[in-house]
Amino acid sequence: EDLFHVLFYMAHTYKELEDFRQALAYCAKAEAVDPKSQELWNLSGFCHFKLCEYDEAIECFEKAIAIDPGSAIDYANIGSNLRDKGEADGAIAMYQKAHEEGARINLRPKYIKVTMHGNVALATYLVEGTVQESSDEDPQRQLNRVSLIWTKTDSGWKIIHWHASQSEPADD
């Protein structure tokens, strides 16, 4: 049991350092010790998500759900991966499932700035959010910096690229 936790904490530390490949290497070592850890599959899924390896991330979150079917955060995580894959309907279904399982997701965009450059528009803003599972007393808080790029087409405006990255919370 101690070996699992040492490996898991090593993986978590590499995740915090944003060395997601190294974090996944330690996740694999921890999996060899205890493959039935919901937290491990959640961490592995997060690392794959940050590497834009969405199918692998979804597989990890599905394994976490198999261990803990009430893990609302893992349904929400699948939703985020489907969203980034461009599968909006699937993402919405997963977010609804997360809500049914007890997760409360609260997103608040702020400091929105839009600039026009001919037929292209650029929007930048912050999205402050919290995710709270029904069993958690304290919500997980995160601040993301988001950029959206639209282009004007014959049928209207279309998002052609977007990016979100975690940011440090600012003092209000």
JSON list of C-alpha atoms in Angstrom, two decimals:
[
{"chain": "A", "resi": 1, "resn": "GLU", "atom": "CA", "xyz": [0.00, 0.00, 0.00]},
{"chain": "A", "resi": 2, "resn": "ASP", "atom": "CA", "xyz": [2.80, 2.45, 0.80]},
{"chain": "A", "resi": 3, "resn": "LEU", "atom": "CA", "xyz": [4.45, 1.82, -2.58]},
{"chain": "A", "resi": 4, "resn": "PHE", "atom": "CA", "xyz": [1.20, 2.68, -4.36]},
{"chain": "A", "resi": 5, "resn": "HIS", "atom": "CA", "xyz": [0.91, 6.00, -2.50]},
{"chain": "A", "resi": 6, "resn": "VAL", "atom": "CA", "xyz": [4.54, 6.92, -3.13]},
{"chain": "A", "resi": 7, "resn": "LEU", "atom": "CA", "xyz": [4.07, 6.28, -6.86]},
{"chain": "A", "resi": 8, "resn": "PHE", "atom": "CA", "xyz": [0.71, 8.07, -6.90]},
{"chain": "A", "resi": 9, "resn": "TYR", "atom": "CA", "xyz": [2.17, 11.13, -5.14]},
{"chain": "A", "resi": 10, "resn": "MET", "atom": "CA", "xyz": [5.10, 11.16, -7.56]},
{"chain": "A", "resi": 11, "resn": "ALA", "atom": "CA", "xyz": [2.63, 11.13, -10.45]},
{"chain": "A", "resi": 12, "resn": "HIS", "atom": "CA", "xyz": [0.61, 13.90, -8.81]},
{"chain": "A", "resi": 13, "resn": "THR", "atom": "CA", "xyz": [3.74, 15.99, -8.28]},
{"chain": "A", "resi": 14, "resn": "TYR", "atom": "CA", "xyz": [4.73, 15.66, -11.93]},
{"chain": "A", "resi": 15, "resn": "LYS", "atom": "CA", "xyz": [1.17, 16.65, -12.89]},
{"chain": "A", "resi": 16, "resn": "GLU", "atom": "CA", "xyz": [1.49, 19.80, -10.76]},
{"chain": "A", "resi": 17, "resn": "LEU", "atom": "CA", "xyz": [4.79, 20.54, -12.54]},
{"chain": "A", "resi": 18, "resn": "GLU", "atom": "CA", "xyz": [2.89, 20.09, -15.85]},
{"chain": "A", "resi": 19, "resn": "ASP", "atom": "CA", "xyz": [5.18, 17.22, -16.88]},
{"chain": "A", "resi": 20, "resn": "PHE", "atom": "CA", "xyz": [2.24, 15.08, -17.93]},
{"chain": "A", "resi": 21, "resn": "ARG", "atom": "CA", "xyz": [4.30, 12.37, -19.68]},
{"chain": "A", "resi": 22, "resn": "GLN", "atom": "CA", "xyz": [6.34, 11.77, -16.53]},
{"chain": "A", "resi": 23, "resn": "ALA", "atom": "CA", "xyz": [3.14, 11.82, -14.47]},
{"chain": "A", "resi": 24, "resn": "LEU", "atom": "CA", "xyz": [1.67, 9.14, -16.73]},
{"chain": "A", "resi": 25, "resn": "ALA", "atom": "CA", "xyz": [4.82, 7.03, -16.36]},
{"chain": "A", "resi": 26, "resn": "TYR", "atom": "CA", "xyz": [4.34, 7.05, -12.57]},
{"chain": "A", "resi": 27, "resn": "CYS", "atom": "CA", "xyz": [0.61, 6.39, -12.99]},
{"chain": "A", "resi": 28, "resn": "ALA", "atom": "CA", "xyz": [1.49, 3.24, -14.94]},
{"chain": "A", "resi": 29, "resn": "LYS", "atom": "CA", "xyz": [3.82, 2.12, -12.14]},
{"chain": "A", "resi": 30, "resn": "ALA", "atom": "CA", "xyz": [1.12, 2.80, -9.54]},
{"chain": "A", "resi": 31, "resn": "GLU", "atom": "CA", "xyz": [-1.43, 0.92, -11.65]},
{"chain": "A", "resi": 32, "resn": "ALA", "atom": "CA", "xyz": [0.79, -2.17, -11.51]},
{"chain": "A", "resi": 33, "resn": "VAL", "atom": "CA", "xyz": [0.51, -2.02, -7.71]},
{"chain": "A", "resi": 34, "resn": "ASP", "atom": "CA", "xyz": [-3.20, -1.15, -7.42]},
{"chain": "A", "resi": 35, "resn": "PRO", "atom": "CA", "xyz": [-5.29, -1.00, -10.61]},
{"chain": "A", "resi": 36, "resn": "LYS", "atom": "CA", "xyz": [-8.51, -0.42, -8.64]},
{"chain": "A", "resi": 37, "resn": "SER", "atom": "CA", "xyz": [-7.87, 3.16, -7.54]},
{"chain": "A", "resi": 38, "resn": "GLN", "atom": "CA", "xyz": [-10.47, 5.63, -8.79]},
{"chain": "A", "resi": 39, "resn": "GLU", "atom": "CA", "xyz": [-8.14, 8.53, -7.97]},
{"chain": "A", "resi": 40, "resn": "LEU", "atom": "CA", "xyz": [-5.35, 7.01, -10.06]},
{"chain": "A", "resi": 41, "resn": "TRP", "atom": "CA", "xyz": [-7.58, 6.65, -13.13]},
{"chain": "A", "resi": 42, "resn": "ASN", "atom": "CA", "xyz": [-8.81, 10.21, -12.61]},
{"chain": "A", "resi": 43, "resn": "LEU", "atom": "CA", "xyz": [-5.23, 11.50, -12.49]},
{"chain": "A", "resi": 44, "resn": "SER", "atom": "CA", "xyz": [-4.26, 9.48, -15.57]},
{"chain": "A", "resi": 45, "resn": "GLY", "atom": "CA", "xyz": [-7.28, 10.80, -17.43]},
{"chain": "A", "resi": 46, "resn": "PHE", "atom": "CA", "xyz": [-6.43, 14.38, -16.50]},
{"chain": "A", "resi": 47, "resn": "CYS", "atom": "CA", "xyz": [-2.86, 13.97, -17.80]},
{"chain": "A", "resi": 48, "resn": "HIS", "atom": "CA", "xyz": [-4.09, 12.50, -21.09]},
{"chain": "A", "resi": 49, "resn": "PHE", "atom": "CA", "xyz": [-6.59, 15.38, -21.36]},
{"chain": "A", "resi": 50, "resn": "LYS", "atom": "CA", "xyz": [-3.84, 17.96, -20.92]},
{"chain": "A", "resi": 51, "resn": "LEU", "atom": "CA", "xyz": [-1.86, 16.19, -23.68]},
{"chain": "A", "resi": 52, "resn": "CYS", "atom": "CA", "xyz": [-4.97, 16.37, -25.93]},
{"chain": "A", "resi": 53, "resn": "GLU", "atom": "CA", "xyz": [-5.15, 12.56, -25.94]},
{"chain": "A", "resi": 54, "resn": "TYR", "atom": "CA", "xyz": [-8.90, 12.60, -25.56]},
{"chain": "A", "resi": 55, "resn": "ASP", "atom": "CA", "xyz": [-9.72, 8.96, -26.33]},
{"chain": "A", "resi": 56, "resn": "GLU", "atom": "CA", "xyz": [-7.13, 7.75, -23.82]},
{"chain": "A", "resi": 57, "resn": "ALA", "atom": "CA", "xyz": [-8.44, 10.22, -21.25]},
{"chain": "A", "resi": 58, "resn": "ILE", "atom": "CA", "xyz": [-12.01, 9.01, -21.74]},
{"chain": "A", "resi": 59, "resn": "GLU", "atom": "CA", "xyz": [-10.88, 5.40, -21.25]},
{"chain": "A", "resi": 60, "resn": "CYS", "atom": "CA", "xyz": [-9.26, 6.37, -17.94]},
{"chain": "A", "resi": 61, "resn": "PHE", "atom": "CA", "xyz": [-12.34, 8.22, -16.71]},
{"chain": "A", "resi": 62, "resn": "GLU", "atom": "CA", "xyz": [-14.51, 5.25, -17.70]},
{"chain": "A", "resi": 63, "resn": "LYS", "atom": "CA", "xyz": [-12.26, 3.00, -15.58]},
{"chain": "A", "resi": 64, "resn": "ALA", "atom": "CA", "xyz": [-12.66, 5.43, -12.67]},
{"chain": "A", "resi": 65, "resn": "ILE", "atom": "CA", "xyz": [-16.45, 5.26, -13.08]},
{"chain": "A", "resi": 66, "resn": "ALA", "atom": "CA", "xyz": [-16.33, 1.47, -13.19]},
{"chain": "A", "resi": 67, "resn": "ILE", "atom": "CA", "xyz": [-14.70, 1.60, -9.75]},
{"chain": "A", "resi": 68, "resn": "ASP", "atom": "CA", "xyz": [-16.97, 4.35, -8.40]},
{"chain": "A", "resi": 69, "resn": "PRO", "atom": "CA", "xyz": [-20.17, 4.69, -10.47]},
{"chain": "A", "resi": 70, "resn": "GLY", "atom": "CA", "xyz": [-21.21, 7.73, -8.42]},
{"chain": "A", "resi": 71, "resn": "SER", "atom": "CA", "xyz": [-18.08, 9.73, -9.29]},
{"chain": "A", "resi": 72, "resn": "ALA", "atom": "CA", "xyz": [-19.75, 12.75, -10.82]},
{"chain": "A", "resi": 73, "resn": "ILE", "atom": "CA", "xyz": [-16.45, 14.48, -11.54]},
{"chain": "A", "resi": 74, "resn": "ASP", "atom": "CA", "xyz": [-15.43, 11.66, -13.86]},
{"chain": "A", "resi": 75, "resn": "TYR", "atom": "CA", "xyz": [-18.64, 12.02, -15.88]},
{"chain": "A", "resi": 76, "resn": "ALA", "atom": "CA", "xyz": [-17.90, 15.75, -16.12]},
{"chain": "A", "resi": 77, "resn": "ASN", "atom": "CA", "xyz": [-14.34, 14.95, -17.20]},
{"chain": "A", "resi": 78, "resn": "ILE", "atom": "CA", "xyz": [-15.62, 12.71, -19.99]},
{"chain": "A", "resi": 79, "resn": "GLY", "atom": "CA", "xyz": [-17.88, 15.60, -20.99]},
{"chain": "A", "resi": 80, "resn": "SER", "atom": "CA", "xyz": [-14.89, 17.96, -21.22]},
{"chain": "A", "resi": 81, "resn": "ASN", "atom": "CA", "xyz": [-13.01, 15.50, -23.42]},
{"chain": "A", "resi": 82, "resn": "LEU", "atom": "CA", "xyz": [-16.00, 15.03, -25.70]},
{"chain": "A", "resi": 83, "resn": "ARG", "atom": "CA", "xyz": [-16.39, 18.82, -25.86]},
{"chain": "A", "resi": 84, "resn": "ASP", "atom": "CA", "xyz": [-12.78, 19.21, -26.94]},
{"chain": "A", "resi": 85, "resn": "LYS", "atom": "CA", "xyz": [-13.24, 16.46, -29.53]},
{"chain": "A", "resi": 86, "resn": "GLY", "atom": "CA", "xyz": [-16.10, 18.51, -30.98]},
{"chain": "A", "resi": 87, "resn": "GLU", "atom": "CA", "xyz": [-18.80, 16.09, -29.81]},
{"chain": "A", "resi": 88, "resn": "ALA", "atom": "CA", "xyz": [-21.12, 18.62, -28.17]},
{"chain": "A", "resi": 89, "resn": "ASP", "atom": "CA", "xyz": [-24.14, 16.30, -27.81]},
{"chain": "A", "resi": 90, "resn": "GLY", "atom": "CA", "xyz": [-22.07, 13.67, -26.02]},
{"chain": "A", "resi": 91, "resn": "ALA", "atom": "CA", "xyz": [-20.48, 16.33, -23.84]},
{"chain": "A", "resi": 92, "resn": "ILE", "atom": "CA", "xyz": [-23.86, 17.70, -22.81]},
{"chain": "A", "resi": 93, "resn": "ALA", "atom": "CA", "xyz": [-25.10, 14.20, -21.98]},
{"chain": "A", "resi": 94, "resn": "MET", "atom": "CA", "xyz": [-22.07, 13.60, -19.75]},
{"chain": "A", "resi": 95, "resn": "TYR", "atom": "CA", "xyz": [-22.44, 16.95, -18.00]},
{"chain": "A", "resi": 96, "resn": "GLN", "atom": "CA", "xyz": [-26.11, 16.10, -17.36]},
{"chain": "A", "resi": 97, "resn": "LYS", "atom": "CA", "xyz": [-25.06, 12.70, -15.98]},
{"chain": "A", "resi": 98, "resn": "ALA", "atom": "CA", "xyz": [-22.53, 14.44, -13.74]},
{"chain": "A", "resi": 99, "resn": "HIS", "atom": "CA", "xyz": [-25.28, 16.73, -12.49]},
{"chain": "A", "resi": 100, "resn": "GLU", "atom": "CA", "xyz": [-27.54, 13.75, -11.81]},
{"chain": "A", "resi": 101, "resn": "GLU", "atom": "CA", "xyz": [-24.74, 12.11, -9.83]},
{"chain": "A", "resi": 102, "resn": "GLY", "atom": "CA", "xyz": [-24.48, 15.17, -7.65]},
{"chain": "A", "resi": 103, "resn": "ALA", "atom": "CA", "xyz": [-21.78, 17.36, -9.11]},
{"chain": "A", "resi": 104, "resn": "ARG", "atom": "CA", "xyz": [-22.45, 21.04, -9.08]},
{"chain": "A", "resi": 105, "resn": "ILE", "atom": "CA", "xyz": [-20.57, 22.83, -11.83]},
{"chain": "A", "resi": 106, "resn": "ASN", "atom": "CA", "xyz": [-20.57, 26.61, -11.76]},
{"chain": "A", "resi": 107, "resn": "LEU", "atom": "CA", "xyz": [-18.80, 28.58, -14.52]},
{"chain": "A", "resi": 108, "resn": "ARG", "atom": "CA", "xyz": [-18.54, 32.36, -14.56]},
{"chain": "A", "resi": 109, "resn": "PRO", "atom": "CA", "xyz": [-16.94, 34.16, -17.51]},
{"chain": "A", "resi": 110, "resn": "LYS", "atom": "CA", "xyz": [-15.43, 37.55, -16.74]},
{"chain": "A", "resi": 111, "resn": "TYR", "atom": "CA", "xyz": [-13.24, 40.25, -18.27]},
{"chain": "A", "resi": 112, "resn": "ILE", "atom": "CA", "xyz": [-14.47, 39.51, -21.79]},
{"chain": "A", "resi": 113, "resn": "LYS", "atom": "CA", "xyz": [-12.66, 41.38, -24.55]},
{"chain": "A", "resi": 114, "resn": "VAL", "atom": "CA", "xyz": [-13.53, 41.00, -28.25]},
{"chain": "A", "resi": 115, "resn": "THR", "atom": "CA", "xyz": [-11.50, 42.54, -31.06]},
{"chain": "A", "resi": 116, "resn": "MET", "atom": "CA", "xyz": [-12.41, 42.51, -34.73]},
{"chain": "A", "resi": 117, "resn": "HIS", "atom": "CA", "xyz": [-9.83, 42.01, -37.48]},
{"chain": "A", "resi": 118, "resn": "GLY", "atom": "CA", "xyz": [-11.76, 42.08, -40.75]},
{"chain": "A", "resi": 119, "resn": "ASN", "atom": "CA", "xyz": [-13.59, 38.75, -41.08]},
{"chain": "A", "resi": 120, "resn": "VAL", "atom": "CA", "xyz": [-11.92, 37.38, -37.95]},
{"chain": "A", "resi": 121, "resn": "ALA", "atom": "CA", "xyz": [-12.85, 38.05, -34.32]},
{"chain": "A", "resi": 122, "resn": "LEU", "atom": "CA", "xyz": [-10.75, 37.25, -31.28]},
{"chain": "A", "resi": 123, "resn": "ALA", "atom": "CA", "xyz": [-12.28, 36.92, -27.82]},
{"chain": "A", "resi": 124, "resn": "THR", "atom": "CA", "xyz": [-10.26, 36.55, -24.65]},
{"chain": "A", "resi": 125, "resn": "TYR", "atom": "CA", "xyz": [-11.68, 36.13, -21.19]},
{"chain": "A", "resi": 126, "resn": "LEU", "atom": "CA", "xyz": [-11.35, 34.35, -17.87]},
{"chain": "A", "resi": 127, "resn": "VAL", "atom": "CA", "xyz": [-13.66, 31.57, -16.75]},
{"chain": "A", "resi": 128, "resn": "GLU", "atom": "CA", "xyz": [-13.78, 31.05, -13.03]},
{"chain": "A", "resi": 129, "resn": "GLY", "atom": "CA", "xyz": [-15.40, 27.82, -12.03]},
{"chain": "A", "resi": 130, "resn": "THR", "atom": "CA", "xyz": [-16.02, 25.37, -9.27]},
{"chain": "A", "resi": 131, "resn": "VAL", "atom": "CA", "xyz": [-16.87, 21.69, -9.34]},
{"chain": "A", "resi": 132, "resn": "GLN", "atom": "CA", "xyz": [-18.30, 20.09, -6.23]},
{"chain": "A", "resi": 133, "resn": "GLU", "atom": "CA", "xyz": [-19.30, 16.48, -5.83]},
{"chain": "A", "resi": 134, "resn": "SER", "atom": "CA", "xyz": [-22.15, 15.77, -3.45]},
{"chain": "A", "resi": 135, "resn": "SER", "atom": "CA", "xyz": [-19.75, 14.00, -1.07]},
{"chain": "A", "resi": 136, "resn": "ASP", "atom": "CA", "xyz": [-17.25, 16.89, -1.01]},
{"chain": "A", "resi": 137, "resn": "GLU", "atom": "CA", "xyz": [-17.60, 19.68, 1.51]},
{"chain": "A", "resi": 138, "resn": "ASP", "atom": "CA", "xyz": [-15.28, 22.06, -0.34]},
{"chain": "A", "resi": 139, "resn": "PRO", "atom": "CA", "xyz": [-15.61, 22.75, -4.07]},
{"chain": "A", "resi": 140, "resn": "GLN", "atom": "CA", "xyz": [-12.60, 22.48, -6.37]},
{"chain": "A", "resi": 141, "resn": "ARG", "atom": "CA", "xyz": [-11.91, 26.00, -7.68]},
{"chain": "A", "resi": 142, "resn": "GLN", "atom": "CA", "xyz": [-10.18, 26.75, -10.95]},
{"chain": "A", "resi": 143, "resn": "LEU", "atom": "CA", "xyz": [-9.54, 29.79, -13.09]},
{"chain": "A", "resi": 144, "resn": "ASN", "atom": "CA", "xyz": [-9.01, 29.37, -16.83]},
{"chain": "A", "resi": 145, "resn": "ARG", "atom": "CA", "xyz": [-7.85, 31.84, -19.46]},
{"chain": "A", "resi": 146, "resn": "VAL", "atom": "CA", "xyz": [-9.82, 31.27, -22.68]},
{"chain": "A", "resi": 147, "resn": "SER", "atom": "CA", "xyz": [-9.31, 32.45, -26.25]},
{"chain": "A", "resi": 148, "resn": "LEU", "atom": "CA", "xyz": [-11.82, 31.99, -29.08]},
{"chain": "A", "resi": 149, "resn": "ILE", "atom": "CA", "xyz": [-11.23, 32.77, -32.74]},
{"chain": "A", "resi": 150, "resn": "TRP", "atom": "CA", "xyz": [-14.22, 33.19, -35.07]},
{"chain": "A", "resi": 151, "resn": "THR", "atom": "CA", "xyz": [-14.32, 33.68, -38.80]},
{"chain": "A", "resi": 152, "resn": "LYS", "atom": "CA", "xyz": [-17.18, 35.08, -40.81]},
{"chain": "A", "resi": 153, "resn": "THR", "atom": "CA", "xyz": [-18.66, 32.66, -43.33]},
{"chain": "A", "resi": 154, "resn": "ASP", "atom": "CA", "xyz": [-21.55, 32.91, -45.77]},
{"chain": "A", "resi": 155, "resn": "SER", "atom": "CA", "xyz": [-23.85, 31.36, -43.14]},
{"chain": "A", "resi": 156, "resn": "GLY", "atom": "CA", "xyz": [-22.64, 33.46, -40.19]},
{"chain": "A", "resi": 157, "resn": "TRP", "atom": "CA", "xyz": [-19.84, 33.38, -37.63]},
{"chain": "A", "resi": 158, "resn": "LYS", "atom": "CA", "xyz": [-18.07, 30.10, -36.89]},
{"chain": "A", "resi": 159, "resn": "ILE", "atom": "CA", "xyz": [-15.56, 29.26, -34.16]},
{"chain": "A", "resi": 160, "resn": "ILE", "atom": "CA", "xyz": [-12.43, 28.00, -35.88]},
{"chain": "A", "resi": 161, "resn": "HIS", "atom": "CA", "xyz": [-10.20, 27.63, -32.83]},
{"chain": "A", "resi": 162, "resn": "TRP", "atom": "CA", "xyz": [-10.39, 27.89, -29.08]},
{"chain": "A", "resi": 163, "resn": "HIS", "atom": "CA", "xyz": [-8.00, 27.28, -26.25]},
{"chain": "A", "resi": 164, "resn": "ALA", "atom": "CA", "xyz": [-8.28, 27.20, -22.48]},
{"chain": "A", "resi": 165, "resn": "SER", "atom": "CA", "xyz": [-5.44, 27.00, -20.02]},
{"chain": "A", "resi": 166, "resn": "GLN", "atom": "CA", "xyz": [-5.43, 26.98, -16.25]},
{"chain": "A", "resi": 167, "resn": "SER", "atom": "CA", "xyz": [-4.47, 30.26, -14.65]},
{"chain": "A", "resi": 168, "resn": "GLU", "atom": "CA", "xyz": [-3.72, 31.24, -11.08]},
{"chain": "A", "resi": 169, "resn": "PRO", "atom": "CA", "xyz": [-6.71, 32.80, -9.32]},
{"chain": "A", "resi": 170, "resn": "ALA", "atom": "CA", "xyz": [-6.39, 36.56, -9.06]},
{"chain": "A", "resi": 171, "resn": "ASP", "atom": "CA", "xyz": [-7.18, 38.44, -5.88]},
{"chain": "A", "resi": 172, "resn": "ASP", "atom": "CA", "xyz": [-10.51, 40.19, -6.41]}
]
